[in-house]
XYZ file of C-alpha atoms in Angstrom:
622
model
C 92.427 46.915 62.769
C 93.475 46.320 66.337
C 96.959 44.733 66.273
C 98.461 42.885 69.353
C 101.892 41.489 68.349
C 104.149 39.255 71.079
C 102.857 40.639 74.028
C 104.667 39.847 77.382
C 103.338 40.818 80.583
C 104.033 39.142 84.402
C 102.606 40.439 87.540
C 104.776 39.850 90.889
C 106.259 37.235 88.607
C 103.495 35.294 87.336
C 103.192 35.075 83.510
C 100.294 36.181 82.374
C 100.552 36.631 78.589
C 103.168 35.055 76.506
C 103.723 36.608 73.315
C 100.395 36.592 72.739
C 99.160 37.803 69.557
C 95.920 38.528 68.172
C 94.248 41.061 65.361
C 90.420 42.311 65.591
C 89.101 43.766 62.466
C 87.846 47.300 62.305
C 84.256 47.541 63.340
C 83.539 43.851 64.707
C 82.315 42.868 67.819
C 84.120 40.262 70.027
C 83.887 38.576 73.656
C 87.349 38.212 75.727
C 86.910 34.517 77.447
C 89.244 32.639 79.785
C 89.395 31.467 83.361
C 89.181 34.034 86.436
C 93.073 35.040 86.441
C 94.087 34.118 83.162
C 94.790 38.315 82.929
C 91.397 39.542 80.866
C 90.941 42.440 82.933
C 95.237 43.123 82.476
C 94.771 42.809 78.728
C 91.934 45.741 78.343
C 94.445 47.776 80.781
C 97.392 47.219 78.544
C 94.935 48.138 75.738
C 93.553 51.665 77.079
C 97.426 52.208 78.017
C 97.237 52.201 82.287
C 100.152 49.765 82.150
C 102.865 49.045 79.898
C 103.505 45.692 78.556
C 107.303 43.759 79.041
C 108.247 43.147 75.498
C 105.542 42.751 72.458
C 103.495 46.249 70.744
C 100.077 47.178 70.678
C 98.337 49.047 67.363
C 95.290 50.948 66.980
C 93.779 52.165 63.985
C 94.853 56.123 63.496
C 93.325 58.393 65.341
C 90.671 55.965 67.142
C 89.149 57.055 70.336
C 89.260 54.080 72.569
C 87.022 54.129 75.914
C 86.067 52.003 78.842
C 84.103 52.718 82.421
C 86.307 54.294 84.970
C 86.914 51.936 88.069
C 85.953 54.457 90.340
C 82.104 55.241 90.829
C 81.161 58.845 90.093
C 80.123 61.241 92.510
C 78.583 64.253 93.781
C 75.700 65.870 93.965
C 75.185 66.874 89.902
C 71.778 65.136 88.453
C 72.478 61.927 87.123
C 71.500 63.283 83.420
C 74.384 66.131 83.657
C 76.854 63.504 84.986
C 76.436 61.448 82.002
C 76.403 64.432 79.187
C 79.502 65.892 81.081
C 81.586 62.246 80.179
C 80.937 63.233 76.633
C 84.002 65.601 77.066
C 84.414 66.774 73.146
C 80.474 68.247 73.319
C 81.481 69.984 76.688
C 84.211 71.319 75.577
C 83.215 72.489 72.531
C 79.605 74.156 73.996
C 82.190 75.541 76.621
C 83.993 77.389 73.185
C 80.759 78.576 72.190
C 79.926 80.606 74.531
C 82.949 82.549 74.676
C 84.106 82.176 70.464
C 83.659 85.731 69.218
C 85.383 84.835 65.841
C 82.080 84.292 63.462
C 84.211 81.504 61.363
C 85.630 79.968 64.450
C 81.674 79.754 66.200
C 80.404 77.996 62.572
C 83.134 75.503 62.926
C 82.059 75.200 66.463
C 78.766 74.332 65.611
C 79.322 72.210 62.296
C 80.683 70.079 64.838
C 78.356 69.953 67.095
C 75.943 68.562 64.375
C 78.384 66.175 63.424
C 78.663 64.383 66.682
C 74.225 64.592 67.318
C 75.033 67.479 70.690
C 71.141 68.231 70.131
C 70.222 64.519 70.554
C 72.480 64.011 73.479
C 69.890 64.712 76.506
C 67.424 62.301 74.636
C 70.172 59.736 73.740
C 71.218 59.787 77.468
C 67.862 59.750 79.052
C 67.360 56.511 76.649
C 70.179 54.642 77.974
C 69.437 55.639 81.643
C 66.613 54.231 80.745
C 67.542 50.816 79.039
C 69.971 50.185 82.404
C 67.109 50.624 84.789
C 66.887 54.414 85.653
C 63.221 55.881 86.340
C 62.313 58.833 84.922
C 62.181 60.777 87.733
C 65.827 59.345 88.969
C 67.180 60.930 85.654
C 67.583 64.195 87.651
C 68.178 63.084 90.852
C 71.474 63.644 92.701
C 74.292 61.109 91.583
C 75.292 60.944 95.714
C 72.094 59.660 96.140
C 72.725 56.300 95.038
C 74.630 53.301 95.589
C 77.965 52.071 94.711
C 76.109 49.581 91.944
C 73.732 51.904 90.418
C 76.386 54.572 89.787
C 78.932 52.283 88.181
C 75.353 51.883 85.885
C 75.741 56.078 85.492
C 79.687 55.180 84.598
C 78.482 53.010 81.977
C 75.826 54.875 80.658
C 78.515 57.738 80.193
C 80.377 55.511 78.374
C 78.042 54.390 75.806
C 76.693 58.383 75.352
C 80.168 59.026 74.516
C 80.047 56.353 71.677
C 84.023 55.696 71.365
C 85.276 53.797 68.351
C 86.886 50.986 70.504
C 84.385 50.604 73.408
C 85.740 48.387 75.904
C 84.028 47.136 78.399
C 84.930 44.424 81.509
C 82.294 42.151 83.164
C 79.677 45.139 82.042
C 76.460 42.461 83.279
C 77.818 42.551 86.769
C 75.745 46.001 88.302
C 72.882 45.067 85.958
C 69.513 43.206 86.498
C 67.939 40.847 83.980
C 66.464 43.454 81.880
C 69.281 45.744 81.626
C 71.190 42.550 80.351
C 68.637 42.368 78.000
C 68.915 46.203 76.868
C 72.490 45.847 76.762
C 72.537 42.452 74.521
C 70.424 44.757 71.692
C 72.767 47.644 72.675
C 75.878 45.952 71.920
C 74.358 44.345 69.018
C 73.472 48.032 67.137
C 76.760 48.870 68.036
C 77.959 50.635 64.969
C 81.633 50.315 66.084
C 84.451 47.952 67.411
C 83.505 46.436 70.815
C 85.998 44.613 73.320
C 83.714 42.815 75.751
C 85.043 40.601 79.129
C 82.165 38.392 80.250
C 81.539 35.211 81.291
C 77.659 35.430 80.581
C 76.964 32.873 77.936
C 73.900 34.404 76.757
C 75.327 37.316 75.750
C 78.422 36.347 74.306
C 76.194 33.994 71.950
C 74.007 36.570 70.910
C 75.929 40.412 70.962
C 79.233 39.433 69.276
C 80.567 37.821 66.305
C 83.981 36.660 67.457
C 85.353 35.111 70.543
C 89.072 35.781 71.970
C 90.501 33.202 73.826
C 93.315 33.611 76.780
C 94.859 30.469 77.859
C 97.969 29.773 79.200
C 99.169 33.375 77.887
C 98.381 32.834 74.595
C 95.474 34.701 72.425
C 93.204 32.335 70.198
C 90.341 34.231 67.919
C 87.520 32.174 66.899
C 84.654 33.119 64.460
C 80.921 33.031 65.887
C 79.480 33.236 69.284
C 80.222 31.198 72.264
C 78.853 28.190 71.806
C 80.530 27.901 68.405
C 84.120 28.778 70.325
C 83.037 25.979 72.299
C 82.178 23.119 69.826
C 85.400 24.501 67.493
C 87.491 23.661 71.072
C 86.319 20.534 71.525
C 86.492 18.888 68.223
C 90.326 20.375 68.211
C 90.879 18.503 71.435
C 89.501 15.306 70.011
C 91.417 15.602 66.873
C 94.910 16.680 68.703
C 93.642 13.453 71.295
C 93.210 11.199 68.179
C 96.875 12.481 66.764
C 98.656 11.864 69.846
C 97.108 7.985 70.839
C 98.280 7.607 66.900
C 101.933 9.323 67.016
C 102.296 6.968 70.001
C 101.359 4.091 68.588
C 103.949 4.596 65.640
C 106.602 5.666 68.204
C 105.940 2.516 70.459
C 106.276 0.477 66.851
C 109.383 2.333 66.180
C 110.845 1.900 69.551
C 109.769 -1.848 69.725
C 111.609 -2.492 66.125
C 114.795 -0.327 68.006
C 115.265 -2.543 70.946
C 114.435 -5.658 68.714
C 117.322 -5.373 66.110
C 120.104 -2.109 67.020
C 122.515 -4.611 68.288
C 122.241 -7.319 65.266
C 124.685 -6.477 62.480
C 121.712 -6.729 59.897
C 119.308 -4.873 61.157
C 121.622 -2.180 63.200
C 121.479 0.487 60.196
C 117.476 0.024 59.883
C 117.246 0.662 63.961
C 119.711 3.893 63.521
C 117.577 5.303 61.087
C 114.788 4.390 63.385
C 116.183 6.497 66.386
C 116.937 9.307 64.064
C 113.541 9.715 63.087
C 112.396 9.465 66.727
C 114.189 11.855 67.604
C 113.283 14.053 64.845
C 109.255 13.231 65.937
C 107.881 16.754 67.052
C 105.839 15.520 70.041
C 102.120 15.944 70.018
C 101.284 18.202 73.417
C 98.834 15.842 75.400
C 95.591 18.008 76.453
C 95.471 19.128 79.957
C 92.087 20.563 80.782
C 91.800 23.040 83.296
C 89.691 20.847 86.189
C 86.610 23.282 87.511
C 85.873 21.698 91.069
C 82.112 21.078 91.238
C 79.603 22.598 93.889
C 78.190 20.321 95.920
C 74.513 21.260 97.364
C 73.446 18.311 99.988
C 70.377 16.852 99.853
C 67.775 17.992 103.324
C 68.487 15.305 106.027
C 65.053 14.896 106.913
C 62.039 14.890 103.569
C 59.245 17.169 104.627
C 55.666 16.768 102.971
C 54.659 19.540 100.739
C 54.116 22.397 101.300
C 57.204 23.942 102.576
C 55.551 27.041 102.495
C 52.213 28.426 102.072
C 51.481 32.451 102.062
C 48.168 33.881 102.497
C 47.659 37.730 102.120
C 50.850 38.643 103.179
C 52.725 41.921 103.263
C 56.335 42.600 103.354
C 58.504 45.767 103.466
C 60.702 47.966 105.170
C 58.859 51.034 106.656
C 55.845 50.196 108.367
C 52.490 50.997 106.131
C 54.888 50.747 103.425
C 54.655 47.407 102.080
C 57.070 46.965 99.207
C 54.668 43.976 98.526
C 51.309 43.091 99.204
C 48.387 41.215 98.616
C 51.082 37.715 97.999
C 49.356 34.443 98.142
C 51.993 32.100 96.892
C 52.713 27.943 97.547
C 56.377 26.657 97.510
C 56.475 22.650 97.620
C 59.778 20.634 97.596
C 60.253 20.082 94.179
C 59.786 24.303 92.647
C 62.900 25.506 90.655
C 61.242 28.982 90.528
C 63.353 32.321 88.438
C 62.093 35.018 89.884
C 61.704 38.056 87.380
C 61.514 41.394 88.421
C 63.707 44.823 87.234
C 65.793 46.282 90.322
C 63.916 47.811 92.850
C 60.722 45.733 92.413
C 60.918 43.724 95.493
C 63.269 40.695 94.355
C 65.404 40.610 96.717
C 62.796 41.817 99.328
C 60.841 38.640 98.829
C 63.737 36.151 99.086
C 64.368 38.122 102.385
C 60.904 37.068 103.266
C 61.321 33.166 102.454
C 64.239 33.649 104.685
C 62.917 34.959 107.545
C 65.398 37.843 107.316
C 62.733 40.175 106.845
C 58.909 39.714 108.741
C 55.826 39.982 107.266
C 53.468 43.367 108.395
C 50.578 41.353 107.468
C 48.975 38.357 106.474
C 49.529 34.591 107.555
C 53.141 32.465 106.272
C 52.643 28.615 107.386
C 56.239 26.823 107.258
C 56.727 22.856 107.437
C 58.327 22.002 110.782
C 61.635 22.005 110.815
C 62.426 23.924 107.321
C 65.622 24.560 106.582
C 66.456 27.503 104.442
C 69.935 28.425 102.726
C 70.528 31.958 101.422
C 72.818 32.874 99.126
C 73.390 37.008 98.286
C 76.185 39.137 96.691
C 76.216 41.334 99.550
C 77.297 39.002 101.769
C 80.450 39.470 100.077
C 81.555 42.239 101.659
C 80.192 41.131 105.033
C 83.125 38.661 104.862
C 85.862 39.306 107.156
C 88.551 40.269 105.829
C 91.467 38.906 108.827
C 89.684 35.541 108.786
C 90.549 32.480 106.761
C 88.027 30.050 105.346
C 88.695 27.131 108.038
C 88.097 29.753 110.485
C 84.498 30.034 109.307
C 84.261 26.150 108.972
C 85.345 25.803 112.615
C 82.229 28.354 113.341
C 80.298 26.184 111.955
C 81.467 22.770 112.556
C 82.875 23.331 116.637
C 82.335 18.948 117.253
C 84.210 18.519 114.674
C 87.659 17.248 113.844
C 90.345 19.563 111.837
C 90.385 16.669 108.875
C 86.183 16.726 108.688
C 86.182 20.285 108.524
C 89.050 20.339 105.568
C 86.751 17.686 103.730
C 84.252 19.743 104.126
C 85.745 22.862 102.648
C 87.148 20.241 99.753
C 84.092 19.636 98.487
C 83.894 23.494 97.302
C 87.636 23.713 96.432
C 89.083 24.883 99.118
C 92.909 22.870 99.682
C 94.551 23.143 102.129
C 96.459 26.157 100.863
C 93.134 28.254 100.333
C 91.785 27.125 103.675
C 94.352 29.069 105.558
C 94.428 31.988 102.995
C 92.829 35.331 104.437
C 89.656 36.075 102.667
C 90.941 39.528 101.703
C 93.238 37.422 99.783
C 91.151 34.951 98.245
C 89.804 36.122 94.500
C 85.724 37.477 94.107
C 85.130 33.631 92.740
C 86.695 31.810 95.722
C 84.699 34.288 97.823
C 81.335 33.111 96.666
C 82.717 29.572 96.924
C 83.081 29.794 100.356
C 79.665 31.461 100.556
C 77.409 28.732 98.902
C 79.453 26.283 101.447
C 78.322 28.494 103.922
C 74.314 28.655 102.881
C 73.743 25.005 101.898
C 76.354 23.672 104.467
C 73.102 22.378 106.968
C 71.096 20.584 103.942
C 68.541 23.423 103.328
C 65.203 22.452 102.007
C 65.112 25.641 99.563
C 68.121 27.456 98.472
C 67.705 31.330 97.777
C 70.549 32.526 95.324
C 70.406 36.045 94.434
C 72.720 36.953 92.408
C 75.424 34.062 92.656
C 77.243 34.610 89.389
C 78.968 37.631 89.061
C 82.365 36.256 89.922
C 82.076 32.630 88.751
C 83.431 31.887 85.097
C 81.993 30.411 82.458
C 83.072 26.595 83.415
C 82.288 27.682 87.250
C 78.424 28.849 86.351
C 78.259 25.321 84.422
C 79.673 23.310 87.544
C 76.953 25.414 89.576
C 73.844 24.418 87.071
C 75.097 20.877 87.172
C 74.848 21.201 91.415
C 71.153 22.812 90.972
C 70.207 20.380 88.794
C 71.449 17.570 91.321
C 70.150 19.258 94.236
C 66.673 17.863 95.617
C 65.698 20.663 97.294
C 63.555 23.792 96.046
C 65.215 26.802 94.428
C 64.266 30.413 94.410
C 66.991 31.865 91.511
C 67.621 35.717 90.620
C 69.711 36.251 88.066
C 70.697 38.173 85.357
C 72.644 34.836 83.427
C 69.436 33.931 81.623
C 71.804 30.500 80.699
C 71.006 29.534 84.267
C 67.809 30.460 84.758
C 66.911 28.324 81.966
C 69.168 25.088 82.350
C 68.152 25.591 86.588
C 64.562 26.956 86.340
C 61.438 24.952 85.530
C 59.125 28.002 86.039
C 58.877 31.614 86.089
C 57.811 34.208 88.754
C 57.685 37.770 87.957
C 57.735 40.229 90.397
C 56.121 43.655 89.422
C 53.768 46.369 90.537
C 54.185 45.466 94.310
C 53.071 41.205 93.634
C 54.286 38.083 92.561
C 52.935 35.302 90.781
C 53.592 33.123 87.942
C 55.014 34.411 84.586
C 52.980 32.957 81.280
C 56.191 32.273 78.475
C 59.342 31.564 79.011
C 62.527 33.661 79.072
C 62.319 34.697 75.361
C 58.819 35.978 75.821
C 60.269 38.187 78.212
C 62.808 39.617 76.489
C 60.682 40.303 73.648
C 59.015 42.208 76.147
C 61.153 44.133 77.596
C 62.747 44.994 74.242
C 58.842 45.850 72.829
C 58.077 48.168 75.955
C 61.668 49.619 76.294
C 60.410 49.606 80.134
C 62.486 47.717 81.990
C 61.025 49.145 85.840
C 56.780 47.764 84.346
C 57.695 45.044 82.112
C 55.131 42.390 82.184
C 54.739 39.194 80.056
C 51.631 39.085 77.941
C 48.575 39.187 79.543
C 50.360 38.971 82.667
C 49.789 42.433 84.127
C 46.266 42.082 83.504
C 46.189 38.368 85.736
C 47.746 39.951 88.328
C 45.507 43.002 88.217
C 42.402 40.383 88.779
C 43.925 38.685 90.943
C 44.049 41.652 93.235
C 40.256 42.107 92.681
C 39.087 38.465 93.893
C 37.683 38.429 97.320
C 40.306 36.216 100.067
C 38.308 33.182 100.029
C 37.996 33.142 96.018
C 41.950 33.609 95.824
C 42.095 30.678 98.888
C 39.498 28.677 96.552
C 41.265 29.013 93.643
C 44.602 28.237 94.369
C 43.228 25.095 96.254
C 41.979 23.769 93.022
C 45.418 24.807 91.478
C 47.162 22.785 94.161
C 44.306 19.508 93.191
C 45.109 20.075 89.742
C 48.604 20.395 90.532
C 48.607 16.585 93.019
C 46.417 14.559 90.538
C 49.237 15.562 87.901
C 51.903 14.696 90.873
C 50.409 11.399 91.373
C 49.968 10.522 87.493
C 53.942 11.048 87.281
C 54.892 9.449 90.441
C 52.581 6.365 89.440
C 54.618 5.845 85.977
C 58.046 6.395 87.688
C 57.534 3.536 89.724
C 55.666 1.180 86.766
C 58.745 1.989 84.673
C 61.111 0.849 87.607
C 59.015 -2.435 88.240
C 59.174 -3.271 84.423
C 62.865 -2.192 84.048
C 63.589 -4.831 86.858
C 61.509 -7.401 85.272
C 63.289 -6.786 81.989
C 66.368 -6.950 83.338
C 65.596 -10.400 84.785
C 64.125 -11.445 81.020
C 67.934 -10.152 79.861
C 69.457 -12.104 82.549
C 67.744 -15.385 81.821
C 67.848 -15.387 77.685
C 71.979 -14.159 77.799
C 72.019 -18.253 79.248
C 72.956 -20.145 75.842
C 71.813 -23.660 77.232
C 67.910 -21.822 77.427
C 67.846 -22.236 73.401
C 68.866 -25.494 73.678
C 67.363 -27.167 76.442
C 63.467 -24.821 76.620
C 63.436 -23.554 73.560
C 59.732 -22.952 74.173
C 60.258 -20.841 76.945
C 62.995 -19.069 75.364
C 60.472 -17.792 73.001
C 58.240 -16.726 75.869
C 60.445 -14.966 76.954
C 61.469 -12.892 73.928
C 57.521 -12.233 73.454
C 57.654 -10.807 77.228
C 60.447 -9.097 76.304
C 58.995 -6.981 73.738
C 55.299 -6.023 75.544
C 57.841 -4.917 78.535
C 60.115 -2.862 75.878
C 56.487 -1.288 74.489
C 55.376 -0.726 78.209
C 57.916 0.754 78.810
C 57.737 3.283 75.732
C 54.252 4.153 76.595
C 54.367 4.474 80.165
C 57.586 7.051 79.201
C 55.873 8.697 76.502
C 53.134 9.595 79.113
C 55.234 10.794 81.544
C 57.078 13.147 79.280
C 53.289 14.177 78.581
């Protein structure tokens, strides 16, 4: 049992937990959950013991071995399977004893306890999560130096999971990984035969990997049975309930107080009204509910519609070294109203190909047609660190706004939550979240007519990621969406790409298709969906002008369906308007009495517009 008892802790100041107490049984898996800054990341230091707490204790089962991934990236030039056997320090050291134990009873100790902790599996155990977080084969023995700052924090947290701790913590561990190492992870977690601590605000996973949620807010700890969604729906109905108490303590306190000012001062009734304050005093007061307000994201619509479509490739090839195409062969439409999640493990071109749509990368060959006038907003991690530092969000807004006034450009910024406070603050100041903020104000601030987000969730919340489906979903433009929150690829997404074996096309199932996949294949660098590998494969094999023929009769198929939809939006419209007049005229009382004839009518054209209106809706859900 992990015991947290009264725990105090401030930074510069700020209160960040406040006697906050909690207890997590021995062996169960739970999520840590709370706004950016509420002090998650604090509470797993104050756990592993890199900071001491101000008042309050702390107690761990006897003799538990508690571990988490280092903040710092390893290095060096040892192979990337060595690096992760060495973090299992209690094999090291004892194959280190081994080889230099003479005492015979000493060397069978030794090696009793080598069985014990599985030292023989370890290579194969390692190589398996290397290879569930992304790693190639031929990468397991490649130099750790070799790779970048992301896919070594991977190598940190495959040590980590080799070493197998009882009390493995881990903090935001989705944030280096792709879709499919999510997806590795999630099953990971899930076999986990000990206790797990895990920060993240990835929905997904905290729904389907643990079996308890802990809540920070306002410095206090909260533990909830069940997944997130549960935490959620428990939270709300308490709200409701405490709402619903409060509106009803009021009401009695309002009677009370009436009946007080009515009758303290007449000699009959002054003893009733004295009671009557006493017992208001003695009221404990209900605390009113003051949610946490997450300021939206607000995506504005393209000035200017432009006719489908806004893109059209034909044979192109894209890459980085020339006769090198990363991909090839990609003959791909993108009209105006696509919500596409592209699919893809690392290293298989994703991000290449939004570079492409871009225009920050050129094709080597084949044709790209664009719409006139196309405006594209892109939206990466990276660009992150390619913030500058000294410089304050207005500063950037000024960049981009020079015509306008100081008060336009601070409405501007206000629409993605920057005050007047955060406007001035230096980025380096400003947290990872407000960063990105500033970022997608930045991409969509010219009304794009597709917005590229790669990656845009690894420092929003869980309330910020909802306020940013709610802006995709209210957006008009096209999206283009990789991401490793399959929450928001689904609530944002309408279809599926997959990117694999150097092409992209369409993905046949949906998201948990795909993880079935990748779970059945345990290959997250080839995973294909179904037959998908094979489509793509004959794809390759058709001639130009069959692939041109063939995805012109995809693009009929696709306009006859467009037209069939657009064609009941607008009957539905004309008959709601026509009903609405029908509502209009029958809510007049002297109808019945004056025309009762054509009061009837009227109800009878009320009801063929009502079924109308069912059928012409039932056909566009169709």
């Amino acid at each position: 049992m992990i015991s947290i008892e009264a725990l105090t802790y401030r930074i510069e100041g700020r209160l960040l937990l406040d006697g906050a107490s909690a207890s997590i049984p021995d062996g169960h898996k739970v999520g840590l959950v709370g706004r950016n800054g509420s002090g998650k990341t604090t509470l797993i230091r104050l756990l592993q013991g890199e900071v001491a707490s101000e008042s309050g204790a702390i107690s761990l089962p006897r003799g538990a071995r508690m571990g988490g991934v280092a903040q710092e990236a390893p290095s060096g030039n040892i192979p990337v399977i060595d690096c992760v056997l060495a973090a299992h320090t209690e094999r090291s050291e004892l194959l280190a004893r081994a080889e230099i134990e003479e005492d015979p009873n000493e060397i069978a100790a030794i090696h009793l306890r080598l069985a014990d902790i599985g030292s023989h599996t370890a290579p194969a155990r390692a190589a398996t999560i290397l290879h569930g977080l992304g790693f190639a084969v031929h990468e397991h023995t490649s130099p750790v130096n070799e790779f970048s700052g992301g896919w070594r924090m991977r190598i940190a947290l495959a040590s980590l999971l080799l070493s197998e701790p009882d009390i493995l913590l881990l903090d935001e561990p989705t944030n280096y990984l792709d879709l499919e190492g999510t997806i590795w992870l999630e099953s990971y977690i899930r076999k986990y035969p000990y206790t797990v601590i895990m920060v993240s605000h990835d929905r997904d996973l905290l729904n389907s990997a643990v079996s308890g949620i802990v809540h920070l807010d306002k410095g206090k700890l909260t533990y909830y049975t069940g997944g997130y969604d549960d935490f959620e729906r428990t939270v709300r109905e308490q709200q409701m309930l405490q709402s619903k108490l409060l509106r009803k303590q009021q009401m009695q306190r309002d009677h009370m107080q009436a009946f007080v000012d009515r009758f303290r001062y007449k000699a009959k009734k002054a003893r009733m009204a004295q009671s009557r304050i006493k017992a208001l005093a003695r009221m404990e007061p209900i605390a009113a509910i003051v949610e946490d307000r997450v300021v939206p994201f607000i995506f504005p619509a393209p000035e200017k519609v432009l006719a489908p479509p806004l893109l059209n490739l034909e044979q192109v090839a894209v890459g980085y070294e020339e006769g090198k195409p990363v991909l090839k062969n990609l003959n791909i439409r993108l009209d105006p109203d696509d919500r596409i999640g592209l699919l893809g493990a690392n290293g298989n071109g994703k991000s290449t190909f939004a570079k492409l749509i871009s225009e920050r990368l050129q094709p080597q060959s084949g044709t790209i047609t664009r719409a006139r006038k196309l405006k594209v907003g892109y939206f990466a991690q990276h660009q992150l660190d390619e913030l500058e530092e000294g410089r304050t969000a207005f500063e950037y807004m000024r960049e981009y706004m020079p015509a306008a006034s100081d008060s336009q450009r601070r409405a501007k910024l206000g629409q993605f939550g920057f005050g007047v406070d955060k406007a001035e603050t230096k980025i380096g100041n400003l947290s990872g979240g407000e960063k990105a903020r500033l970022l997608f104000a930045l991409a969509a601030f010219d009304g794009p007519h597709i917005m590229i987000l790669d990656e845009p969730t690894n420092h929003l919340d869980v309330d910020s990621r909802q306020a940013l489906v709610q802006a995709l979903n209210s957006y008009e433009g096209a999206v283009i969406l990789i991401s490793h929150d399959r929450h928001l690829i689904e609530t944002s997404a309408d279809q599926l790409w997959l990117c694999a074996d150097g092409a992209v096309g369409p993905f046949d199932g949906d998201l948990n298709d795909y993880r079935r996949h990748v779970l059945r294949t345990g290959n997250a660098e080839n995973a294909k969906g179904g037959t998908q590998g094979s489509e793509q494969a004959k794809r390759q094999e058709l001639s130009p002008q069959e692939r041109r023929r063939q995805a012109a009769n995809a693009r009929e198929r696709s306009k006859t369906l467009k037209k069939t939809i657009q064609s009941c939006e607008t009957k539905v419209l004309k008959l709601k308007d026509t009903l609405a007049a029908i509502e209009t005229r029958l809510g007049d009382d002297s109808l019945y009495r004056d025309k009762p004839r054509e009061a009837d009518s009227l109800a009878l054209e009320r009801a063929q517009c009502e079924h109308q209106i069912s059928e012409l809706e039932e056909q566009w859900l169709k």
